PDB file of C-alpha atoms in Angstrom:
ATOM      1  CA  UNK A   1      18.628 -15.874 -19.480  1.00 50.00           C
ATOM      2  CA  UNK A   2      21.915 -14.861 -19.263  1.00 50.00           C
ATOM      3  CA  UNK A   3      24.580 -17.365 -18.009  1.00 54.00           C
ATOM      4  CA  UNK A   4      27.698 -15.910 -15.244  1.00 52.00           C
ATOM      5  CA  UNK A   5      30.203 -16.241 -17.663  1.00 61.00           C
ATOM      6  CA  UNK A   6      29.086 -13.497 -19.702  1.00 73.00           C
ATOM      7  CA  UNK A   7      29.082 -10.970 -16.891  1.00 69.00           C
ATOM      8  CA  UNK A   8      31.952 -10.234 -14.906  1.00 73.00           C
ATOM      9  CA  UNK A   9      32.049 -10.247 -11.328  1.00 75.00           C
ATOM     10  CA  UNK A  10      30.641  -7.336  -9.797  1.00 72.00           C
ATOM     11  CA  UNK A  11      29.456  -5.856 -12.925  1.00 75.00           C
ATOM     12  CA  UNK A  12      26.453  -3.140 -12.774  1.00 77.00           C
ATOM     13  CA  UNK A  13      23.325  -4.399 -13.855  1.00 78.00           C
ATOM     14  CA  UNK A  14      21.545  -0.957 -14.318  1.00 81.00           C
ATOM     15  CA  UNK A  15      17.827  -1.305 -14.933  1.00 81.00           C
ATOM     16  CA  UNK A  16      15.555   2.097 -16.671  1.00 83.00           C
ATOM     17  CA  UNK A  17      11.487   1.923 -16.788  1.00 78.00           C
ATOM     18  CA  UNK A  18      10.758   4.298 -19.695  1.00 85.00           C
ATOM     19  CA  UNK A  19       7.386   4.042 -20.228  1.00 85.00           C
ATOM     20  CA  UNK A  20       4.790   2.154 -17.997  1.00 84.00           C
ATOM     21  CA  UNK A  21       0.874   1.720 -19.150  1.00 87.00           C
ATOM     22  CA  UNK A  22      -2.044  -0.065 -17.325  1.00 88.00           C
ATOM     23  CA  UNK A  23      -5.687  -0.338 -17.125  1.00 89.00           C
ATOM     24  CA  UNK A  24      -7.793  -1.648 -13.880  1.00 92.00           C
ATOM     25  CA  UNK A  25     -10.974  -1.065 -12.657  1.00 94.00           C
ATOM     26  CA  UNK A  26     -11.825   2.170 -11.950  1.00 93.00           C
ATOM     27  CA  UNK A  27      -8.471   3.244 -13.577  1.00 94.00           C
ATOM     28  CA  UNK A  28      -7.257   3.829 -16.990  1.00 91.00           C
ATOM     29  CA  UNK A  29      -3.815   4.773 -16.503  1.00 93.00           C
ATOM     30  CA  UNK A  30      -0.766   4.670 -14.088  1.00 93.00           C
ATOM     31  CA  UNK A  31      -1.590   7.743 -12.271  1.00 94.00           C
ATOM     32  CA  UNK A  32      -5.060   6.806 -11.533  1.00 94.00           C
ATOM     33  CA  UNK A  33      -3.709   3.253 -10.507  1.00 94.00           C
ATOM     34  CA  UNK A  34      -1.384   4.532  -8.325  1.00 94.00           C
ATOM     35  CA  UNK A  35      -3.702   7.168  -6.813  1.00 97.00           C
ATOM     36  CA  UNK A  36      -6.173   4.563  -6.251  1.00 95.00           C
ATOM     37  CA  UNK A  37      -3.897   2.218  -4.321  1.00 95.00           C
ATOM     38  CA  UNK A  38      -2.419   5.080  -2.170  1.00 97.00           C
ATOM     39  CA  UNK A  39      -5.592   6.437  -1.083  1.00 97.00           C
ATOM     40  CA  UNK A  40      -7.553   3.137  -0.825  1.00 96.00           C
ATOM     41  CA  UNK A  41      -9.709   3.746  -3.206  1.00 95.00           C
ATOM     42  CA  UNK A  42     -12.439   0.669  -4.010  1.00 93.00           C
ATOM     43  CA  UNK A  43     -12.609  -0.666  -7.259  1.00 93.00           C
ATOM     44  CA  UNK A  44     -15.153  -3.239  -7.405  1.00 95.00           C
ATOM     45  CA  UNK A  45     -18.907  -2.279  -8.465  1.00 94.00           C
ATOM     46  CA  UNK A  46     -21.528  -3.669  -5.941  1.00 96.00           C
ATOM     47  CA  UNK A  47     -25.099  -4.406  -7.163  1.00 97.00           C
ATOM     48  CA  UNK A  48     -28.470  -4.309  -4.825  1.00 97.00           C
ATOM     49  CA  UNK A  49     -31.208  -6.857  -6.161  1.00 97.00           C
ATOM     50  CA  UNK A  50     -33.224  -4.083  -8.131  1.00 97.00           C
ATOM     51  CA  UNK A  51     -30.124  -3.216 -10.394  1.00 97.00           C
ATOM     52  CA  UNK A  52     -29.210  -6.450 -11.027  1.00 97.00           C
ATOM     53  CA  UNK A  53     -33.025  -7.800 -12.061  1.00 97.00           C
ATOM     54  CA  UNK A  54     -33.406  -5.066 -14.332  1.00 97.00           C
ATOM     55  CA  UNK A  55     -30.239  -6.469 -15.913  1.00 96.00           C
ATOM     56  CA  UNK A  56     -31.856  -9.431 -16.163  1.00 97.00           C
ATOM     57  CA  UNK A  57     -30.044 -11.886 -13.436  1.00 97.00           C
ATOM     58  CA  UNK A  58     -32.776 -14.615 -12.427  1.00 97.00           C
ATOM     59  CA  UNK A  59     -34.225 -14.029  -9.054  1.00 97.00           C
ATOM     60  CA  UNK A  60     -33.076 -17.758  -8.249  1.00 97.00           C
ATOM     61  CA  UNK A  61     -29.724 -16.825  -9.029  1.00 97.00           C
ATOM     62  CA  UNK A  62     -30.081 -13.720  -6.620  1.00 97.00           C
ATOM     63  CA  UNK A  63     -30.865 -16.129  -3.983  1.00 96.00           C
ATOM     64  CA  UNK A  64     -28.225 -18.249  -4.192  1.00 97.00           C
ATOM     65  CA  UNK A  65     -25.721 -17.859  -1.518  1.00 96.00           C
ATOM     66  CA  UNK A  66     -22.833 -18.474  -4.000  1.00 97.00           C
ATOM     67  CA  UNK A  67     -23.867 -15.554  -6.802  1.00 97.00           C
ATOM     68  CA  UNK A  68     -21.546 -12.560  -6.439  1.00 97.00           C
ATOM     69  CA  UNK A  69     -23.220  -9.065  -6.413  1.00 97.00           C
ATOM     70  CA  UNK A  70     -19.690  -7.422  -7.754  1.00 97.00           C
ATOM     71  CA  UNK A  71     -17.806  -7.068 -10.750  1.00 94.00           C
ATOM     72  CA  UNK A  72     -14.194  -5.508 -11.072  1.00 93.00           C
ATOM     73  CA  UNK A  73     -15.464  -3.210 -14.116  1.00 89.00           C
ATOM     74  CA  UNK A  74     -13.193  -1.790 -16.986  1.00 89.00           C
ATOM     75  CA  UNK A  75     -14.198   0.274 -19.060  1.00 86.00           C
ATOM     76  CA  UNK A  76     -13.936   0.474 -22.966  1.00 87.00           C
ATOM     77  CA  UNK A  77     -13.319  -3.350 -23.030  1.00 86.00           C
ATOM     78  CA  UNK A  78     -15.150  -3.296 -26.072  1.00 89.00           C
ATOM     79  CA  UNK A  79     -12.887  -1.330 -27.540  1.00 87.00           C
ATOM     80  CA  UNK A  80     -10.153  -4.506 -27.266  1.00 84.00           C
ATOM     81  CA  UNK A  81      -8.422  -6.079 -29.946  1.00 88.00           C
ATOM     82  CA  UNK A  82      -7.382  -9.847 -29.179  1.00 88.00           C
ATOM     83  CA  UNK A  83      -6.123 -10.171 -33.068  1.00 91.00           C
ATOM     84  CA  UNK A  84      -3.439  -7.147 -32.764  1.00 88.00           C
TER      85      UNK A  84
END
């Protein structure tokens, strides 16, 4: 961080976003993002009981008032690299 000493009074602080990239569920770039937000779009996947059995989710875990029928999906997250 910069200390006051090194910019004068008054001096403009100009700030340029060149380049801007994102991914969130249910979008895979800025323009989808922003789309998204500004027409309210959902992004969380809900599951009924059937889809989520034949995923293989224990019906005691279906019945417990605490398990969360939803996932914020991306996609490609297989395609991540944690060692670049």
């Amino acid at each position: 961080m910069q200390n006051s000493e090194e910019f004068p009074e008054g001096a403009e602080l100009d700030v340029a976003i060149i380049g801007m990239a994102c991914r969130f569920p249910g979008a895979d770039d800025t323009e989808s993002f922003w789309h998204n937000l500004k027409e309210g779009v959902e992004s969380i996947t809900f599951f009924n009981d059937e889809e989520l059995l034949a995923r293989g989710v224990s019906a005691k875990a279906l019945c417990d008032s605490r398990y969360i029928k939803a996932t914020a999906r991306l996609n490609d997250v297989d395609q991540f690299d944690a060692a670049f």
